[in-house]
PDB file of C-alpha atoms in Angstrom:
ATOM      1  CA  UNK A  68     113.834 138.109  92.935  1.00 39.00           C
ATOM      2  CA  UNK A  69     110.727 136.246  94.598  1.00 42.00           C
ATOM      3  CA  UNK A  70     110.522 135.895  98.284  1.00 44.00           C
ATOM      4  CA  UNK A  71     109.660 132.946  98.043  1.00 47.00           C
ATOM      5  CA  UNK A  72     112.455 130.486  98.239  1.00 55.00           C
ATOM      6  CA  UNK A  73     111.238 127.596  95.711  1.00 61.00           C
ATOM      7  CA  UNK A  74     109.193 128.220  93.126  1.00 75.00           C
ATOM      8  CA  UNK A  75     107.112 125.607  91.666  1.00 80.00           C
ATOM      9  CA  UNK A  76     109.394 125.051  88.264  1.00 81.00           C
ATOM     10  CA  UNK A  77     111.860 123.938  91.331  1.00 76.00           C
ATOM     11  CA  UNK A  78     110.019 121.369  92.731  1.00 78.00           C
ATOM     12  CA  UNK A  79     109.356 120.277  88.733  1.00 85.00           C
ATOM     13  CA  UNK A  80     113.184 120.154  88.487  1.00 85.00           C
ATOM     14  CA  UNK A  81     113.750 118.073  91.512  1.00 84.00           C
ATOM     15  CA  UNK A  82     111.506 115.795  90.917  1.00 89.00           C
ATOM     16  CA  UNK A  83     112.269 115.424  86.710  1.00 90.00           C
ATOM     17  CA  UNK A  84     115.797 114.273  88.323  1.00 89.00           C
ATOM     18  CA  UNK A  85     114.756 111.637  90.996  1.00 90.00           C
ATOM     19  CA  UNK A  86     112.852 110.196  88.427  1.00 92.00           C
ATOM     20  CA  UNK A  87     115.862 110.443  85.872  1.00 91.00           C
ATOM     21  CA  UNK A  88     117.917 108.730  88.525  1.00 91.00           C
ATOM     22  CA  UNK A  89     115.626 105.993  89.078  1.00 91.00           C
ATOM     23  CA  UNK A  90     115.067 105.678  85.343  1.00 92.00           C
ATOM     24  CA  UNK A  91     119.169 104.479  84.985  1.00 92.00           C
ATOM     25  CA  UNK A  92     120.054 101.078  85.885  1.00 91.00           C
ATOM     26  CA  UNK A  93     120.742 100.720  89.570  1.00 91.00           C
ATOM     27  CA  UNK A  94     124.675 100.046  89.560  1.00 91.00           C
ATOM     28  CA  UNK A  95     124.481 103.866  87.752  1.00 94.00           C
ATOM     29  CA  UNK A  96     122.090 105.718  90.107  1.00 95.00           C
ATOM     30  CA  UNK A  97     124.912 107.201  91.871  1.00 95.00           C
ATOM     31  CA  UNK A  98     125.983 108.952  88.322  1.00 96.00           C
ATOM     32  CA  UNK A  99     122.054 110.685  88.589  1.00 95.00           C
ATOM     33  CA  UNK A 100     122.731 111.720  92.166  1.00 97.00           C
ATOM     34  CA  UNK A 101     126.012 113.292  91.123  1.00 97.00           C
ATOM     35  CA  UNK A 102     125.007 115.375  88.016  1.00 96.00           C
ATOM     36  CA  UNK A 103     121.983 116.130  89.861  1.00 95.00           C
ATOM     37  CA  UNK A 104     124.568 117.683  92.590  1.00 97.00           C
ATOM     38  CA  UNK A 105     126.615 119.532  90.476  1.00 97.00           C
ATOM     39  CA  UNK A 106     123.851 121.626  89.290  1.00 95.00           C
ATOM     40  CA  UNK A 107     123.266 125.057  90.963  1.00 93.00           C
ATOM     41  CA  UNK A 108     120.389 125.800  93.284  1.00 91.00           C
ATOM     42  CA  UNK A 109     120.440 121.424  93.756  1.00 94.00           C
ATOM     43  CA  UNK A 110     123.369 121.240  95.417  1.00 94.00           C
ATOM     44  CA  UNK A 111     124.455 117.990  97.665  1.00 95.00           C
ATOM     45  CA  UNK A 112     121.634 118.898  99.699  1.00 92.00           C
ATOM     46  CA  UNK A 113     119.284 118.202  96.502  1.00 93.00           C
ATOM     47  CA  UNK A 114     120.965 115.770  95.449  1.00 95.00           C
ATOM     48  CA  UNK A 115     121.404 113.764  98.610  1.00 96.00           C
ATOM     49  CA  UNK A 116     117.388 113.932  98.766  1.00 93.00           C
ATOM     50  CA  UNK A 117     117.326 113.460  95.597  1.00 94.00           C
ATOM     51  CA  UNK A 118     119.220 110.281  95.788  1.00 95.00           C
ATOM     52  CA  UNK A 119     117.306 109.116  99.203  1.00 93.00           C
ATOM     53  CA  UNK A 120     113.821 109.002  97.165  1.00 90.00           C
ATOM     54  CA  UNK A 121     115.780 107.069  94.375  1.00 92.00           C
ATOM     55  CA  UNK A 122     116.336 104.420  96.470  1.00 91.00           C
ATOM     56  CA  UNK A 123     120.175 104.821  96.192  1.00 95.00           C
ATOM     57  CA  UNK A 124     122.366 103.759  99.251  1.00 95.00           C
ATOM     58  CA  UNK A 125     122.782 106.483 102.145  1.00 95.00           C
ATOM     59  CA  UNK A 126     126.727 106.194 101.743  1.00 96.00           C
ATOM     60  CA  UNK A 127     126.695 106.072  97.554  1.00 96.00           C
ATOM     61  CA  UNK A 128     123.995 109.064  98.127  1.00 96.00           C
ATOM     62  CA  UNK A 129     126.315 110.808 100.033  1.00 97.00           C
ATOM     63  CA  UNK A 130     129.452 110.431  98.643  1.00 97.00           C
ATOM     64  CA  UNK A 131     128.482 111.088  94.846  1.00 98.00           C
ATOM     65  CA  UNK A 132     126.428 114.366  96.022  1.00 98.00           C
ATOM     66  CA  UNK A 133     129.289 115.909  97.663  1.00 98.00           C
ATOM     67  CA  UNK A 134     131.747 115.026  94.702  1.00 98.00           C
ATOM     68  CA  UNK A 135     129.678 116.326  92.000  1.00 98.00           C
ATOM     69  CA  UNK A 136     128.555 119.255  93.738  1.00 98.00           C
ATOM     70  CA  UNK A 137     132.315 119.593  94.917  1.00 98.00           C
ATOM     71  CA  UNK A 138     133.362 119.317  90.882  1.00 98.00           C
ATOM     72  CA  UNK A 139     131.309 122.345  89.977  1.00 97.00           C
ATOM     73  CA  UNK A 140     132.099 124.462  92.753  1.00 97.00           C
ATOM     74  CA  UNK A 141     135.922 123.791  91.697  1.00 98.00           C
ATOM     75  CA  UNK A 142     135.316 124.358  88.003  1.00 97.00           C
ATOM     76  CA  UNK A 143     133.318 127.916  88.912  1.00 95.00           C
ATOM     77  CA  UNK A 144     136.623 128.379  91.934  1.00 97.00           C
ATOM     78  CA  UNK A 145     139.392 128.305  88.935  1.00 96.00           C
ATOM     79  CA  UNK A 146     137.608 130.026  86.469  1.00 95.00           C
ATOM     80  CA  UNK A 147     136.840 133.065  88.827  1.00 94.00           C
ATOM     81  CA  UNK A 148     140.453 132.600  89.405  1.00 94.00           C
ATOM     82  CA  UNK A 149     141.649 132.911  86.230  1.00 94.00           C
ATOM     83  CA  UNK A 150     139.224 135.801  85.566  1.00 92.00           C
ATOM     84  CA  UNK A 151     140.663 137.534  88.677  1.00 91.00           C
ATOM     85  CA  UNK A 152     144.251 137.385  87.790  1.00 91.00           C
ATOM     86  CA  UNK A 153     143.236 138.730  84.050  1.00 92.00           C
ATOM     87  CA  UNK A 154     141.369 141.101  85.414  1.00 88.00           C
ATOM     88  CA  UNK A 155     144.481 142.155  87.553  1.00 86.00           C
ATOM     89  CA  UNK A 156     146.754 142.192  85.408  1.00 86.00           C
ATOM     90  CA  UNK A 157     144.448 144.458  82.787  1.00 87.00           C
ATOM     91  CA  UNK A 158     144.422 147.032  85.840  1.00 81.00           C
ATOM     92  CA  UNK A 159     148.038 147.298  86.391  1.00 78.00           C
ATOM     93  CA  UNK A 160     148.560 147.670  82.746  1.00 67.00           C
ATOM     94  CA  UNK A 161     146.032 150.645  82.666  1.00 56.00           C
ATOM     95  CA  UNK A 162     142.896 149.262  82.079  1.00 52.00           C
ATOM     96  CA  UNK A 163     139.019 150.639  83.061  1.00 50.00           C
ATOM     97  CA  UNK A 164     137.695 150.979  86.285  1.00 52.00           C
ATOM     98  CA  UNK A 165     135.176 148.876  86.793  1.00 57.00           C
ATOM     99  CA  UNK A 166     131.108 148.434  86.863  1.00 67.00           C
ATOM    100  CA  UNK A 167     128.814 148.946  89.834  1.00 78.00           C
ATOM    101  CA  UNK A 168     128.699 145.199  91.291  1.00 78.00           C
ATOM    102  CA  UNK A 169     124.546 144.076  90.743  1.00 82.00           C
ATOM    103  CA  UNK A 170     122.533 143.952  94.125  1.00 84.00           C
ATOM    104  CA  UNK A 171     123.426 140.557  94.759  1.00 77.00           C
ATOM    105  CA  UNK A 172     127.111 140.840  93.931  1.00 78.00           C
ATOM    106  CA  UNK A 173     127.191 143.555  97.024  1.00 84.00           C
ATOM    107  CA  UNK A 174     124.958 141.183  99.162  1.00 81.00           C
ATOM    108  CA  UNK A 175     127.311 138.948  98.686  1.00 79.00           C
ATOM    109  CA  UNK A 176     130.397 140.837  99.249  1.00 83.00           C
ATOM    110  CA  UNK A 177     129.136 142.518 102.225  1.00 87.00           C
ATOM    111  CA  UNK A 178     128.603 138.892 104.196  1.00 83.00           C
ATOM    112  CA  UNK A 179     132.229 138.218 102.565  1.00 87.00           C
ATOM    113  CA  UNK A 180     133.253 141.567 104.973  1.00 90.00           C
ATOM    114  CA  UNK A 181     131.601 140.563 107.804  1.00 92.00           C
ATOM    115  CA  UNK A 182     131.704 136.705 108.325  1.00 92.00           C
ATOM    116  CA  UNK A 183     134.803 135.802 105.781  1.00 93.00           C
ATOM    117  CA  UNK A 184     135.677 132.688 104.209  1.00 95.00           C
ATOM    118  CA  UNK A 185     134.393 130.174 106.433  1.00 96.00           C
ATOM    119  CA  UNK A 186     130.881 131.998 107.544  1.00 94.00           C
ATOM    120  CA  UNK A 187     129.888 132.904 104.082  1.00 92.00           C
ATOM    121  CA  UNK A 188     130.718 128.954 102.647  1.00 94.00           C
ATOM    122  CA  UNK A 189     129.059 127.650 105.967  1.00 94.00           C
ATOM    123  CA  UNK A 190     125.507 129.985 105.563  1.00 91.00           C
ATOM    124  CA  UNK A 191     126.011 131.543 102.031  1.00 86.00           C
ATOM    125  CA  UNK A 192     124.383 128.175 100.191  1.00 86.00           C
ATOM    126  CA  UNK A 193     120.858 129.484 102.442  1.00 86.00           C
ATOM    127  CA  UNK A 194     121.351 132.365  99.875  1.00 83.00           C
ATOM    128  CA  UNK A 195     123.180 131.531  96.724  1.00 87.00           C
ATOM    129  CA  UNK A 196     124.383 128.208  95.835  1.00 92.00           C
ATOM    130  CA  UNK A 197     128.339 127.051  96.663  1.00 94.00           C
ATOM    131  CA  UNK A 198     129.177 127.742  93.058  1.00 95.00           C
ATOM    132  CA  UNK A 199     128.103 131.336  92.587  1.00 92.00           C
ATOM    133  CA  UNK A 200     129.577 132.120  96.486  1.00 92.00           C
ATOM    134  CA  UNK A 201     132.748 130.325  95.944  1.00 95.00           C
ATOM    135  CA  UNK A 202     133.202 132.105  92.947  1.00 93.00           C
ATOM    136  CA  UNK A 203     132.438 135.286  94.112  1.00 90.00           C
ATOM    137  CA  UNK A 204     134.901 135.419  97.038  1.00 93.00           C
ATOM    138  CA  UNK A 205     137.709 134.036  94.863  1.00 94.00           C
ATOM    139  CA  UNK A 206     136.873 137.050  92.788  1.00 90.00           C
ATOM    140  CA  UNK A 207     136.701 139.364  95.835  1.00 90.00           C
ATOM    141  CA  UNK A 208     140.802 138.269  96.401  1.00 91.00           C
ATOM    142  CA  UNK A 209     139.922 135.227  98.716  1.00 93.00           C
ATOM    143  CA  UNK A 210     142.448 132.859  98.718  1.00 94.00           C
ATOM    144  CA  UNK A 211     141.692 129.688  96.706  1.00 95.00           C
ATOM    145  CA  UNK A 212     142.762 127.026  98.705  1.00 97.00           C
ATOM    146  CA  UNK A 213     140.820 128.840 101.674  1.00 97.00           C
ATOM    147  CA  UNK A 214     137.650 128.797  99.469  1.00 97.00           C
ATOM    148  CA  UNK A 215     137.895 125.386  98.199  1.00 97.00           C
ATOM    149  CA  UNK A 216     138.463 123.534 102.172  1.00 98.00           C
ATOM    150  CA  UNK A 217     135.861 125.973 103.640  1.00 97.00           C
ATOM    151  CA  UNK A 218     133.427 125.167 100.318  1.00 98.00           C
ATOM    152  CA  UNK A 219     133.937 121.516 100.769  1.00 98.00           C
ATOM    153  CA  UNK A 220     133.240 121.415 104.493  1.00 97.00           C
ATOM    154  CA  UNK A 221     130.459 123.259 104.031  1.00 97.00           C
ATOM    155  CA  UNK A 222     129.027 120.928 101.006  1.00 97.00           C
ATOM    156  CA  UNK A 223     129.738 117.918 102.957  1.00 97.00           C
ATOM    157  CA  UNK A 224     127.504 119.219 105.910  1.00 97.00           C
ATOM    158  CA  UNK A 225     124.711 120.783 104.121  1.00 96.00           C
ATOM    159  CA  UNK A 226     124.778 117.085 102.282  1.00 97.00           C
ATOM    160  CA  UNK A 227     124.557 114.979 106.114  1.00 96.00           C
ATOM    161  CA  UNK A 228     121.924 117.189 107.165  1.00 95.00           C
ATOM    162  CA  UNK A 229     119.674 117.167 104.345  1.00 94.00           C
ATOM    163  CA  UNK A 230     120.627 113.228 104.255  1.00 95.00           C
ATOM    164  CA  UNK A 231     118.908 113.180 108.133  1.00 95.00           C
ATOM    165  CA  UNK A 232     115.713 115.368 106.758  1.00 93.00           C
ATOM    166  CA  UNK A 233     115.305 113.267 104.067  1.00 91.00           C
ATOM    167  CA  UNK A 234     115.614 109.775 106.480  1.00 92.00           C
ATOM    168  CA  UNK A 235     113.167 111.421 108.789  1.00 91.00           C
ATOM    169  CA  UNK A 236     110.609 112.877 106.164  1.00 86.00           C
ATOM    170  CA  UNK A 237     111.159 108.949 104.449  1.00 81.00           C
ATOM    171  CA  UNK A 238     110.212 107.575 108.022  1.00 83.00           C
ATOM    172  CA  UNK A 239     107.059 109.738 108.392  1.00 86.00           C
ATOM    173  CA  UNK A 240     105.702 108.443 105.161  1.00 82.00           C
ATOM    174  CA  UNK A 241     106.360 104.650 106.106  1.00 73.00           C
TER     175      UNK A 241
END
């Protein structure tokens, strides 16, 4: 993994989706900002600058960033869920130990130790995006519902205060 924390094929990315949310008609920008959200690695925070250089409403900007990336987190929650309780269950019925969790798995896992729920969905999207972390600590026996408030408060801040970098980088340029 680079050190660096956005490669150029990032800022490619970014910009490829402002300019596919400006390309749809303006009573459907919000739909750009909110796929744009619910990708990995864009986030709200992405997408809420995203939808700020569109053009699209503050509010609108906000709201559809949060819900879309709020949509994947919860798809990536419930499936590591559902993996969790098979996994479970496959134990208790005599099944393998398991693998050696990868370098970031244990990075990941060790923050989950140390700050829990709330401190790794409050700082972990500096590291991984909300998806991968909420995912993770639902697989490490978090509880759900824990994951998905603390995720959501997180998302929703990450999204207002990339929405005030954006309005003050927007305000430079004017």
């Amino acid at each position: 993994m680079s050190n660096t924390l956005y490669t150029p094929e990032d800022v490619i990315m970014q910009e490829a989706l402002t300019e596919f949310t400006q390309s749809l008609p303006v009573w459907l920008q919000w739909a750009g900002v909110m796929l744009a959200a619910a990708i990995p690695f864009v986030e709200s925070y992405f997408g809420t600058l995203i939808g700020i250089v569109a053009g699209v409403p503050l509010p609108i900007t906000l709201l559809a960033a949060v819900i879309g990336n709020a949509a994947s987190m919860l798809a990536f929650v419930f499936a590591a869920s559902a993996a969790r309780a098979k996994v479970l269950a496959r134990r208790s019925g005599g099944g393998a130990e398991h693998a050696e969790p990868s370098p970031r798995r244990a990075r990941v896992k060790r923050m989950f130790d140390r700050f829990g729920v709330p401190g790794v969905s409050l700082l972990g999207q500096a590291v991984l995006p909300s998806q991968i972390t909420s995912g993770m600590m639902v697989s490490f026996g978090a509880s759900r519902n824990a994951v998905i408030f603390w995720q959501i408060i997180s998302i929703i801040l990450w999204a207002i205060i990339f929405a005030l970098i954006g309005l003050g980088g927007l305000a430079l340029f004017r």
